[in-house]
Coordinates of C-alpha atoms in Angstrom, one line a residue:
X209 CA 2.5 53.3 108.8
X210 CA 6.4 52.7 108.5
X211 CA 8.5 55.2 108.8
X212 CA 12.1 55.7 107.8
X213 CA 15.0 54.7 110.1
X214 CA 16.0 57.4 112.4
X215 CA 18.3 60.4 111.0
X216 CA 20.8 62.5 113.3
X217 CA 19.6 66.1 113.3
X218 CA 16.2 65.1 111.9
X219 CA 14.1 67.9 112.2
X220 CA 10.8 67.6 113.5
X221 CA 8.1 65.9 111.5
X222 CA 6.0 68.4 109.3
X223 CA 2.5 68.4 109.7
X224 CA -0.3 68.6 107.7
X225 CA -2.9 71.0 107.8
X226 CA -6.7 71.1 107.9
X227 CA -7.9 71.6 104.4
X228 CA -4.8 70.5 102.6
X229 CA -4.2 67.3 100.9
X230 CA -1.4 66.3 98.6
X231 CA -1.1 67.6 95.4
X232 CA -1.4 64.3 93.0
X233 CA -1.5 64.3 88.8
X234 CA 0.0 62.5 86.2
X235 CA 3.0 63.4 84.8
X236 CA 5.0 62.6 82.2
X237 CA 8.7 60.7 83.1
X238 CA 10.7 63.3 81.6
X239 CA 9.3 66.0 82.7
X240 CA 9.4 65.0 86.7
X241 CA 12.2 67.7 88.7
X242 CA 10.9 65.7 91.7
X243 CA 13.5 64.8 95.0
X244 CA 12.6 61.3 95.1
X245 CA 11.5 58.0 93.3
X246 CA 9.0 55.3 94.7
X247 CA 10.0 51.6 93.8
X248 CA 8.0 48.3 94.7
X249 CA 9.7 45.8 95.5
X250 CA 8.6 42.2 96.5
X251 CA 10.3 40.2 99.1
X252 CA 13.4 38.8 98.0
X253 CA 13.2 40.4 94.2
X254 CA 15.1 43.3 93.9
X255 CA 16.5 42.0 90.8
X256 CA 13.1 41.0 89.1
X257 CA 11.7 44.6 89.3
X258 CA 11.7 46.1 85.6
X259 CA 10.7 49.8 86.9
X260 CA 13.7 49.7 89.5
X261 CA 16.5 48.1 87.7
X262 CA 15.4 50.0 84.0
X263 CA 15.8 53.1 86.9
X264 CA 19.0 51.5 87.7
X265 CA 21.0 51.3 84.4
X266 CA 20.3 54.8 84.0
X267 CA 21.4 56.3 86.7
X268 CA 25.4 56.7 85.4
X269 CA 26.3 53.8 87.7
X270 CA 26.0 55.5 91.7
X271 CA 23.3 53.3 92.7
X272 CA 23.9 50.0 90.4
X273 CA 26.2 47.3 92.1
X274 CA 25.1 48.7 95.2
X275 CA 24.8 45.7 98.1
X276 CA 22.2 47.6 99.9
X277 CA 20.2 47.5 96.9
X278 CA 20.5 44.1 96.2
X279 CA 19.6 42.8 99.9
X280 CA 16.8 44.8 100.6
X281 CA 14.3 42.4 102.0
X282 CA 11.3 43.8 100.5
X283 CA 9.0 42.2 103.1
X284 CA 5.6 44.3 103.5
X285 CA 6.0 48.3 104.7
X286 CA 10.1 48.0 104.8
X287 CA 11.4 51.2 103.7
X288 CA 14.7 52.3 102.1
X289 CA 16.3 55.0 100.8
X290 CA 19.0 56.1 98.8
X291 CA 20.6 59.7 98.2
X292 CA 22.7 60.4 95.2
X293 CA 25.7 62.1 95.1
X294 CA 26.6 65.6 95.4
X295 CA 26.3 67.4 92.4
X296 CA 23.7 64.7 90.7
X297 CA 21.1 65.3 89.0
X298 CA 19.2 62.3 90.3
X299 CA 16.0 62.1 92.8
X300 CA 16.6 59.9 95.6
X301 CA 15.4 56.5 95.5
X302 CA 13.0 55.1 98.0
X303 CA 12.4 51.3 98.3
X304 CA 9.4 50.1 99.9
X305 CA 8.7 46.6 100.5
X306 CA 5.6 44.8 99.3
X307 CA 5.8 41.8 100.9
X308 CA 5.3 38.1 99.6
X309 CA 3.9 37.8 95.1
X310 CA 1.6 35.5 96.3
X311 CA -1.6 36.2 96.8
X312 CA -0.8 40.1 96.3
X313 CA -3.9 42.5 97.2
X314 CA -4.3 45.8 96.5
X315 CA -4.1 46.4 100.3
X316 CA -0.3 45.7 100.3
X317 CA -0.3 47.9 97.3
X318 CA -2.2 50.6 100.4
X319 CA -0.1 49.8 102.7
X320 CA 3.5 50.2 100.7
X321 CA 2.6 53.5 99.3
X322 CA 1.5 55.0 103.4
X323 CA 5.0 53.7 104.0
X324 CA 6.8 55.5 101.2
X325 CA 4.6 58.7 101.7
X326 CA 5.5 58.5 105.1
X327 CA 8.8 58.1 104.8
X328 CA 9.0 61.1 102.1
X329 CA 7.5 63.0 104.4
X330 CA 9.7 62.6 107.3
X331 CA 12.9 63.2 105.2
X332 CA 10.7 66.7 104.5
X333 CA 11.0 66.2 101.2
X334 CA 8.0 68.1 99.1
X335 CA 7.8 66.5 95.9
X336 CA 8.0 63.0 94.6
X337 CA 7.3 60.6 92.0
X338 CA 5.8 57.3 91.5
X339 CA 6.7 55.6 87.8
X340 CA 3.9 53.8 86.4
X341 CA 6.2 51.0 85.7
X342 CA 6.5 50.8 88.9
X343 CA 2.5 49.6 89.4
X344 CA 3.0 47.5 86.9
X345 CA 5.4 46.0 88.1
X346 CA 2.7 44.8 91.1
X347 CA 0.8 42.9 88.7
X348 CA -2.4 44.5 89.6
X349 CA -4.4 46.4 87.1
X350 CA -3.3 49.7 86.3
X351 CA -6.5 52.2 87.0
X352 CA -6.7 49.7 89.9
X353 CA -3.7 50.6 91.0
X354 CA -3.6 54.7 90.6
X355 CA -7.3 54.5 92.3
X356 CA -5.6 52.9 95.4
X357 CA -2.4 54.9 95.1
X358 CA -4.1 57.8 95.4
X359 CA -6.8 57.1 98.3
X360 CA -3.6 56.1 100.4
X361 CA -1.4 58.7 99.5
X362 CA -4.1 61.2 100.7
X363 CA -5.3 59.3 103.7
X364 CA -2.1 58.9 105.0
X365 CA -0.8 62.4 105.2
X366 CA -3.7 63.4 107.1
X367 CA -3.3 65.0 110.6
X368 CA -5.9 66.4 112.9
X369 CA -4.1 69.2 114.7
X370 CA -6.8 72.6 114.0
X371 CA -7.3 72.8 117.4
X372 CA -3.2 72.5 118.9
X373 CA -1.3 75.9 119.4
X374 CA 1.7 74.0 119.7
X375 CA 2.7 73.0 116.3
X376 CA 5.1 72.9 113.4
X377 CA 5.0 75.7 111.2
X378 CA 2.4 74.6 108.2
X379 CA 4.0 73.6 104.6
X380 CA 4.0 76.3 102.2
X381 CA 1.9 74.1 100.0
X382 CA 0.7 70.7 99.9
X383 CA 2.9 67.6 98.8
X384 CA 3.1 66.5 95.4
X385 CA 2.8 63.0 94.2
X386 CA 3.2 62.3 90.3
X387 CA 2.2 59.1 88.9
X388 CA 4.8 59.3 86.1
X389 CA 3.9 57.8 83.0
X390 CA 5.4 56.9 79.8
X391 CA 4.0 57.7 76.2
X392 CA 3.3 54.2 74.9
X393 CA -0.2 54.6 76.4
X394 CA -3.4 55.0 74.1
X395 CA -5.8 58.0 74.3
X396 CA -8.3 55.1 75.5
X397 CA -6.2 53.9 78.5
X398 CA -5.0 57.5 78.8
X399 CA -8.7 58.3 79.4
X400 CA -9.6 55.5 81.5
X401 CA -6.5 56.0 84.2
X402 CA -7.8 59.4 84.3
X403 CA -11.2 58.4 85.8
X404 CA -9.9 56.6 88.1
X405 CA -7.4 59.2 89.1
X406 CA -10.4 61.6 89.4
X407 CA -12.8 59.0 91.2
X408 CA -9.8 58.2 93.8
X409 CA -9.0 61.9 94.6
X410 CA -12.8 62.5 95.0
X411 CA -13.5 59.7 97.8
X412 CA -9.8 60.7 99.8
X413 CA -11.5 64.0 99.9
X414 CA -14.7 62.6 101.3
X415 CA -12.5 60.0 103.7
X416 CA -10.6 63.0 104.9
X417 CA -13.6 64.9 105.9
X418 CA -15.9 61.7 107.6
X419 CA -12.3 61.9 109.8
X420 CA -12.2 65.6 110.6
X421 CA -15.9 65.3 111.8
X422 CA -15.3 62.2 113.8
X423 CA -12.2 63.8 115.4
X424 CA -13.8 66.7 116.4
X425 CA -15.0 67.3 119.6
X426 CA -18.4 67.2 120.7
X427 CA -18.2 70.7 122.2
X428 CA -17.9 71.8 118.5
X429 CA -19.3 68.7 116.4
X430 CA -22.5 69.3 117.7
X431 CA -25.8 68.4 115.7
X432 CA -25.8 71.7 114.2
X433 CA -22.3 72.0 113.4
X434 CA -23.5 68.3 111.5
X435 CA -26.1 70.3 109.6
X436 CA -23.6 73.1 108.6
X437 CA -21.5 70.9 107.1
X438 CA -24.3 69.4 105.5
X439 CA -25.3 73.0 103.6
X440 CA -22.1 73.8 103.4
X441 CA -22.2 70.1 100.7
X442 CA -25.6 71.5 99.0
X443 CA -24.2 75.0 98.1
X444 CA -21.1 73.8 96.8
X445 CA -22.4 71.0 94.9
X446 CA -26.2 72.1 93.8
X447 CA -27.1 69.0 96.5
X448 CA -31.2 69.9 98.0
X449 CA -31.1 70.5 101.6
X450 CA -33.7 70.8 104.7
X451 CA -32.8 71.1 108.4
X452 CA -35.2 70.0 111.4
X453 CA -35.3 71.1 114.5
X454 CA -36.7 69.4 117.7
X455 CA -40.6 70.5 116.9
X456 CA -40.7 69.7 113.4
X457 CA -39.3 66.1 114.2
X458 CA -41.6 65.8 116.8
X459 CA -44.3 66.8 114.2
X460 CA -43.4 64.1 112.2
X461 CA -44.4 61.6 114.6
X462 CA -40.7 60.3 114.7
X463 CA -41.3 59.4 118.9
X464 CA -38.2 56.8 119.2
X465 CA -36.0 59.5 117.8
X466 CA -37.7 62.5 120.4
X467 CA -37.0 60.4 123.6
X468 CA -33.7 60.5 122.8
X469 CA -33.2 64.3 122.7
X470 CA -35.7 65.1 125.0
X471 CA -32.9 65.7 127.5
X472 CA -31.6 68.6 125.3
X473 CA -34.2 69.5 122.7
X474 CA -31.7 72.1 121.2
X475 CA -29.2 69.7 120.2
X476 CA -31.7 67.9 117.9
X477 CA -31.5 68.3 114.2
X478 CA -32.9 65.9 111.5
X479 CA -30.5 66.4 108.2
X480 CA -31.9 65.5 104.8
X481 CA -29.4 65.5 101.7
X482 CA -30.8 65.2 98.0
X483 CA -28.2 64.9 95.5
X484 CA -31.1 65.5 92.4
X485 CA -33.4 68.0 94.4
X486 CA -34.8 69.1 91.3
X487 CA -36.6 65.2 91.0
X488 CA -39.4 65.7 93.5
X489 CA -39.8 67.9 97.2
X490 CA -37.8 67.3 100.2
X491 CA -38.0 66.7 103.6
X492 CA -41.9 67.4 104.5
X493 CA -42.9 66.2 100.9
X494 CA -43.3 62.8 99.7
X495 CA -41.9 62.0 96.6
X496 CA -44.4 61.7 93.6
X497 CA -44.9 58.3 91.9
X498 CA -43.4 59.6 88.7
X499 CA -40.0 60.8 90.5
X500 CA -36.7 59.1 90.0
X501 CA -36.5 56.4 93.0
X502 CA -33.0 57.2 94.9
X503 CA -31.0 55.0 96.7
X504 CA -31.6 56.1 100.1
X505 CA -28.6 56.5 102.7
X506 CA -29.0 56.9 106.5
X507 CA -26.0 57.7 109.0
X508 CA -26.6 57.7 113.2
X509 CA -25.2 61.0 114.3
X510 CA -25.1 60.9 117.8
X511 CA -22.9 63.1 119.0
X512 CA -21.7 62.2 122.4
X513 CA -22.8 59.3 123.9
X514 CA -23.0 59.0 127.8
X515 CA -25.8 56.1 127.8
X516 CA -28.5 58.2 129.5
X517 CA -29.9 57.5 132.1
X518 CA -28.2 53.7 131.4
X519 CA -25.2 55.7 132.3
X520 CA -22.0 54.5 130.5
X521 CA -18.9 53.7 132.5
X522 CA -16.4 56.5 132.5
X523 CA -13.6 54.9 130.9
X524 CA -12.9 55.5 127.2
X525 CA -16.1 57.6 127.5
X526 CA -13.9 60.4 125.9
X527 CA -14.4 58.2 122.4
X528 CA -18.4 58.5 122.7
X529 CA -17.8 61.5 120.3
X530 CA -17.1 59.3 117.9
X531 CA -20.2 58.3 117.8
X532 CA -21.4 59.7 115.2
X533 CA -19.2 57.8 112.8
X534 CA -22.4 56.5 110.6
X535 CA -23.5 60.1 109.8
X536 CA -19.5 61.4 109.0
X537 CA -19.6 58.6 106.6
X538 CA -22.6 59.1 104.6
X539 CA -21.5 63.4 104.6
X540 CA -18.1 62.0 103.6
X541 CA -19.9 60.2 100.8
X542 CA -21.6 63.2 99.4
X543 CA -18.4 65.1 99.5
X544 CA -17.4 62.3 96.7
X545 CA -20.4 62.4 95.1
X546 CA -20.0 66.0 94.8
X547 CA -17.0 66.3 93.8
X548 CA -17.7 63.2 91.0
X549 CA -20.3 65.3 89.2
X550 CA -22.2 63.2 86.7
X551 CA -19.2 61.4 85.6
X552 CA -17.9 58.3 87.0
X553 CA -21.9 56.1 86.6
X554 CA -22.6 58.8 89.1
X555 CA -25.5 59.5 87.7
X556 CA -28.1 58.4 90.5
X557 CA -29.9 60.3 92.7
X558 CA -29.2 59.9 96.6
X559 CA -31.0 61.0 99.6
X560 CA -29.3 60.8 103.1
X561 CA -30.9 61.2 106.0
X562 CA -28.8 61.6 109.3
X563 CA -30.9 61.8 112.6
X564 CA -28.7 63.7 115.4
X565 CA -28.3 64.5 118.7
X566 CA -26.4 63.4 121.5
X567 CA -27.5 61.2 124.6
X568 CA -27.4 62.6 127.9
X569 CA -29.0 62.0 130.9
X570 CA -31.0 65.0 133.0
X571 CA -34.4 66.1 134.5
X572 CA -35.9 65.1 131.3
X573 CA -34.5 62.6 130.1
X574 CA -35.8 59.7 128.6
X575 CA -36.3 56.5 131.0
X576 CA -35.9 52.8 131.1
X577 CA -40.0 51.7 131.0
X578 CA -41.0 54.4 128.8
X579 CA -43.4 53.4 126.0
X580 CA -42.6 55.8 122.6
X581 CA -44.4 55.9 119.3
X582 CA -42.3 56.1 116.4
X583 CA -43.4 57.7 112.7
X584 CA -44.4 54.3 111.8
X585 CA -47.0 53.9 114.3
X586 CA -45.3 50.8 115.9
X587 CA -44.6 51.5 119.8
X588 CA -41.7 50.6 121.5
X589 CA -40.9 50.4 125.4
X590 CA -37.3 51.5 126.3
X591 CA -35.5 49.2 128.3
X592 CA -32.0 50.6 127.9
X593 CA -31.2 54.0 127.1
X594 CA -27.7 53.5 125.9
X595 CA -29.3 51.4 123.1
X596 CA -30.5 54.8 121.7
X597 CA -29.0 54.6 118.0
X598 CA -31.7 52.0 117.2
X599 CA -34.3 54.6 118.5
X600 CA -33.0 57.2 116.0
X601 CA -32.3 54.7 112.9
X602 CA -35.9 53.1 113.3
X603 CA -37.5 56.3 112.5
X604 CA -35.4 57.1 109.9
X605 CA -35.8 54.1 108.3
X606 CA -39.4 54.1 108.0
X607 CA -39.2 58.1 107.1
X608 CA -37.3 56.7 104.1
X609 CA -40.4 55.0 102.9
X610 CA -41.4 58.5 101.8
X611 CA -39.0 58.1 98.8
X612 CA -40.3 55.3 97.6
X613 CA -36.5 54.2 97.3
X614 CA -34.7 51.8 95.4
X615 CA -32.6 50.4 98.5
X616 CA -32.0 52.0 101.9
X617 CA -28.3 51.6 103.8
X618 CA -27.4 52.4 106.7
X619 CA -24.4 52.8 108.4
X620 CA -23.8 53.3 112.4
X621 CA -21.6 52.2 115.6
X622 CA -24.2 50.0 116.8
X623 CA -23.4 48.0 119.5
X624 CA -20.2 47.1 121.4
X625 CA -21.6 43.7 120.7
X626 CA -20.1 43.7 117.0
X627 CA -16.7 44.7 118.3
X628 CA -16.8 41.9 120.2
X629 CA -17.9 39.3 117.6
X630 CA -15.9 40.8 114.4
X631 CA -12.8 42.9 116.2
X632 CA -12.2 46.1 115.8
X633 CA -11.5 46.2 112.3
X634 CA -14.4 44.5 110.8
X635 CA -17.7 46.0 110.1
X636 CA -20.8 43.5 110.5
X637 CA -23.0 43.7 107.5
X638 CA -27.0 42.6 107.9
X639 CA -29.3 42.6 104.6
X640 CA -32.3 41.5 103.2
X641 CA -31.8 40.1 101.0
X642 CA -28.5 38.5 102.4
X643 CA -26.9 38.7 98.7
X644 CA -26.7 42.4 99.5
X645 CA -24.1 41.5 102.2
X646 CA -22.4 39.7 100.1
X647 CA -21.7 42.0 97.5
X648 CA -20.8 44.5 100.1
X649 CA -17.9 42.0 102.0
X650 CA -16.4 41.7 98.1
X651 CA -16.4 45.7 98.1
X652 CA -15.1 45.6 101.3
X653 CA -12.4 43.7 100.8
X654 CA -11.6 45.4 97.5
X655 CA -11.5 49.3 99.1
X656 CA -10.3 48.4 102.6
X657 CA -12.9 48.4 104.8
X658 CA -13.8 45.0 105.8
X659 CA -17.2 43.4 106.2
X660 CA -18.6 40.3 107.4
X661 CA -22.0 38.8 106.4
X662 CA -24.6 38.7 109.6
X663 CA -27.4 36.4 109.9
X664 CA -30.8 37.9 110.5
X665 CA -32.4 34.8 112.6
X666 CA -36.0 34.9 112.5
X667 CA -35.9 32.4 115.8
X668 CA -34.2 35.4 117.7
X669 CA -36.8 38.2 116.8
X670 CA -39.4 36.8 119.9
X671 CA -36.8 38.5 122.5
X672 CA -37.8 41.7 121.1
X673 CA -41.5 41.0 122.3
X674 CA -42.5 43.5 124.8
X675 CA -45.3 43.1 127.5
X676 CA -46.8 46.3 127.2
X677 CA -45.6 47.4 123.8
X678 CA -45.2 46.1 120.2
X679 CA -41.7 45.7 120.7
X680 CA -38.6 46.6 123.2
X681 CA -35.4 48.0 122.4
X682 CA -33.3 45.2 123.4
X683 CA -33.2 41.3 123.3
X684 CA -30.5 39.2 125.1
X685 CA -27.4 40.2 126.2
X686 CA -25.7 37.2 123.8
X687 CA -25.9 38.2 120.1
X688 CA -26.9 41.9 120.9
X689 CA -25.7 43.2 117.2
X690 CA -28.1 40.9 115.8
X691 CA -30.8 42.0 118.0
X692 CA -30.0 45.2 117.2
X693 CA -30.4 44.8 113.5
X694 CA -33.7 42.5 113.8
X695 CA -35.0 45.7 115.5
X696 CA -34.2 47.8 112.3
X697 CA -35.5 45.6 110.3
X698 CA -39.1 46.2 111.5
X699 CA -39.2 49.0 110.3
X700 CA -37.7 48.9 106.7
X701 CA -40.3 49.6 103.9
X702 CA -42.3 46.5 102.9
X703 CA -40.6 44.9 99.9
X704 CA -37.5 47.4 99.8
X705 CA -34.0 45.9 99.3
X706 CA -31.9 47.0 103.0
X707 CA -28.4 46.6 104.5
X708 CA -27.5 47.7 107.8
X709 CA -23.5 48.2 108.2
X710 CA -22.4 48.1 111.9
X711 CA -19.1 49.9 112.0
X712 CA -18.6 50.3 115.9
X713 CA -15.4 48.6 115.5
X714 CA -13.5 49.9 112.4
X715 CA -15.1 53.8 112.8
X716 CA -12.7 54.8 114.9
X717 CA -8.9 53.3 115.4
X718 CA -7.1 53.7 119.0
X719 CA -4.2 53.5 117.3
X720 CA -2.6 54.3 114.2
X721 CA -2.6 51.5 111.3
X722 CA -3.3 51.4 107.8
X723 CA -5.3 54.7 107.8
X724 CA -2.8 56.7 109.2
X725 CA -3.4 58.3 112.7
X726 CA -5.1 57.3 116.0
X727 CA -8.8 58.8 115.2
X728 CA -11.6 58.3 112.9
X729 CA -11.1 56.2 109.4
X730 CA -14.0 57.4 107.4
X731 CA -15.2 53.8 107.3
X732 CA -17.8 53.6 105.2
X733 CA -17.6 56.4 102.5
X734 CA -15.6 53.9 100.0
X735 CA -18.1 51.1 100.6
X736 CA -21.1 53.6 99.6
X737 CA -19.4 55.5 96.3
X738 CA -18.5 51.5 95.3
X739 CA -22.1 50.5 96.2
X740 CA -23.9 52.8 94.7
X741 CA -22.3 52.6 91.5
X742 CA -23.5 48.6 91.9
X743 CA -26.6 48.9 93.1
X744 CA -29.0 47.4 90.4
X745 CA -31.7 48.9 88.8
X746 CA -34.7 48.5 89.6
X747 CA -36.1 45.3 87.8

């Protein structure tokens, strides 16, 4: 994120507290009392942006004529700004560059507004305004353009400073952003801009909190603290919810997901959300043929990851807490969800199901050789214990059959082998059928968070033949993320539409880019509140 050019005396940069977010509505031009003004500008076209030079001419003259004005560059994330003169009553202008017309994407759109928020924020100003004009003036769609306004304006003042003692002293109140808007718009359009406004502020809410959970330390996000957040969800949004411990998921059958926590059987919790409980029972119930069929959501929540007995090397280890980035996303998600309501085509039911624990090794501990049973029946022999997120997904996948669903996803950091394929911004996206993948690299690329279509190759599924088992854990070292998701795929429901998103990469940023800070993204909740809106029904 850019910031502004350095300012003598510049205090310290404010900071944003847990639980607060920015204050964004619409507002109407003359009624904004605001410090500053956003303007777009593209690269080399200060003088072909309406918003800015209508602005301009009305301004009494202090900022028109001005060379600094006229030069700005305007290449992508450049930042300007512009006070006016004592005793005017004018808001500062801040210029923020969008880069090249062509080819313009609404992440440029993402990435212009961090900048100006950031720079806002540094110059501790509290209030500011963005003219509709304005996003206009960026040729993209206007609800388009609010919906991604908003999601970066909230994901980029996010900090995660709870657990610092050292610290700025907190804002009063949370920043305000006003989309500023003129009265030539219909009731219709009105309506419309004001579901998207809506929609955005719900899923930079869920973002926000699929961060603080990756962010926090395992000594605190710990299974259960996973399953507190999780009722926490269900009482404040009417969601169902049922929490297992170790020897009611062990009653289950789910054996692939027990060897994992058999280290430290308190740690274990199995968390299942239900977003229509009143539709059929819950966890130990299967659903009834005549219930509504959900869309099915699973999230790996381990924890900390040390490997087990396939101990990890120490460095970096510290990010293994991160590793729980799958289940952050799908409890982001059903922060969204919740806060959508029945608006918004958010009218389907969902069930997540988030296995956790972490993976340690010990006295008890799980071993390479080992021969499990999982709930499906199949039985798998162990050959690496720091390829345990498979072992928890598999039973949760076939546990899913239960719902008879309409398609399951799921979302986890896999395998450092996807990193090394797709980078560390690009999730790797396996489905059956592949058009699923498809459709989620378009959403991807619309909501910034990137996928790439994997191949499920039915040539590569005899390396997970095991000698004394129905199948191992691993296959060859080349091409492990596609091993990885052949594995998965043995135990998806016959006949039942599945994508697995591998987000090792993009879960979690060493440092700060688009999203903002160093930390967790909250990859993954956009994809799912976009997907299940587009998820067909059931033909």
């Amino acid at each position: 994120m850019s910031m502004c050019p350095p300012i003598a005396n510049h205090p310290r940069q404010r900071s944003i507290q847990p639980g607060e977010t920015m204050d964004i509505t619409f507002q109407s031009q003359g009624e904004f009392a605001g410090e500053a003004l956003f303007f777009f500008v593209f690269e080399k076209e200060p003088e072909k942006t309406p918003g800015l030079q209508t602005w301009l001419a009305a301004q009494g003259g202090w900022l028109s004529g001005n060379p600094a004005v006229d030069t700005f560059s305007g290449k992508a994330k450049s930042v300007r700004y512009f006070f006016p003169p004592s005793g005017t009553a004018s808001p500062a202008a801040i210029l923020v560059g969008l880069g090249g017309r062509k080819n313009f994407e609404p992440r440029e759109l993402r990435r212009a507004v961090a900048s100006a928020v950031g720079c806002a924020m540094d110059l501790r100003m509290t209030e500011f305004g963005l003219n509709g004009q304005a996003l206009r003036d960026t040729g993209l769609d206007l609800p388009l353009a609010v919906e991604e306004t908003t999601c970066a304006a909230m994901t980029s003042v996010y900090r995660f400073e709870r657990l610092k003692t050292e610290k700025d002293e907190p804002p009063s109140q949370p920043p305000k952003l006003r989309i500023l808007m003129d009265d030539q718009i219909d009731d219709q359009a009105d309506a419309r801009l004001k579901d998207r406004l809506d929609k955005s502020l719900a899923t930079g809410h869920g973002l926000n909190l699929a961060r603080d959970l990756v962010n926090m330390p395992a000594n605190l996000a710990t299974p259960e603290y996973l399953a507190q957040t999780a009722r926490d969800l269900a009482a404040r949004y009417g969601f169902g919810v049922e929490v297992m411990a170790a020897d009611q998921i062990e009653a289950l059958g789910m054996g692939a997901f027990a060897a994992v926590f058999q280290a430290n059987r308190d740690q274990a919790r199995l968390i299942i959300l239900d977003s229509r409980p009143s539709v059929s029972g819950l966890a130990g119930q299967s659903a009834s043929i005549d219930a509504e069929k959900p869309l099915v959501v699973i999230g790996k929540g381990i924890t900390f990851d040390t490997g087990g007995i396939s101990l990890k090397p120490s460095q970096s280890m510290e990010e293994m807490k991160g590793d729980m980035g799958g289940a952050a996303a799908v409890l982001g998600f059903f922060e969204a969800h919740g806060r959508l309501g029945q608006n918004d085509g958010n009218q389907r039911r969902i069930v997540g199901i988030i296995p956790c624990t972490e993976n340690l090794p010990g006295p008890k501990a799980v071993k390479p050789g080992d021969v499990v049973t999982t709930c499906s029946g199949k039985t798998v022999e162990i050959i690496n214990t720091d390829a345990e997120g498979r072992l928890l997904l598999c039973d949760a996948l076939a546990y899913g059959k239960r719902y008879n669903p309409l398609g399951i996803v799921d979302l986890a950091t896999l395998t450092g082998a996807m990193v090394v394929s797709l980078g560390p911004r690009i999730a790797g996206a396996f489905a059956a059928p592949q058009s699923l993948a498809e459709q989620v690299r378009r959403i991807g690329e619309r909501v910034g968070e990137p996928c790439w279509p994997m191949p499920l190759w039915e040539d590569y599924k005899d390396e997970l033949k095991s000698e004394v088992a129905d199948l191992k854990n691993v296959g060859a070292r080349e091409g492990g993320a596609i091993y990885a998701a052949l594995f998965l795929q043995r135990f998806v429901p016959e006949n039942t539409p599945w994508i697995h998103l591998d987000i090792a990469g993009p879960a979690f940023a060493k440092k700060k880019g688009d999203h903002g800070i160093a930390g967790g993204t909250g990859f993954g909740v956009r994809i799912l509140v976009e997907l299940v809106r587009e998820w067909p029904e059931e033909s």
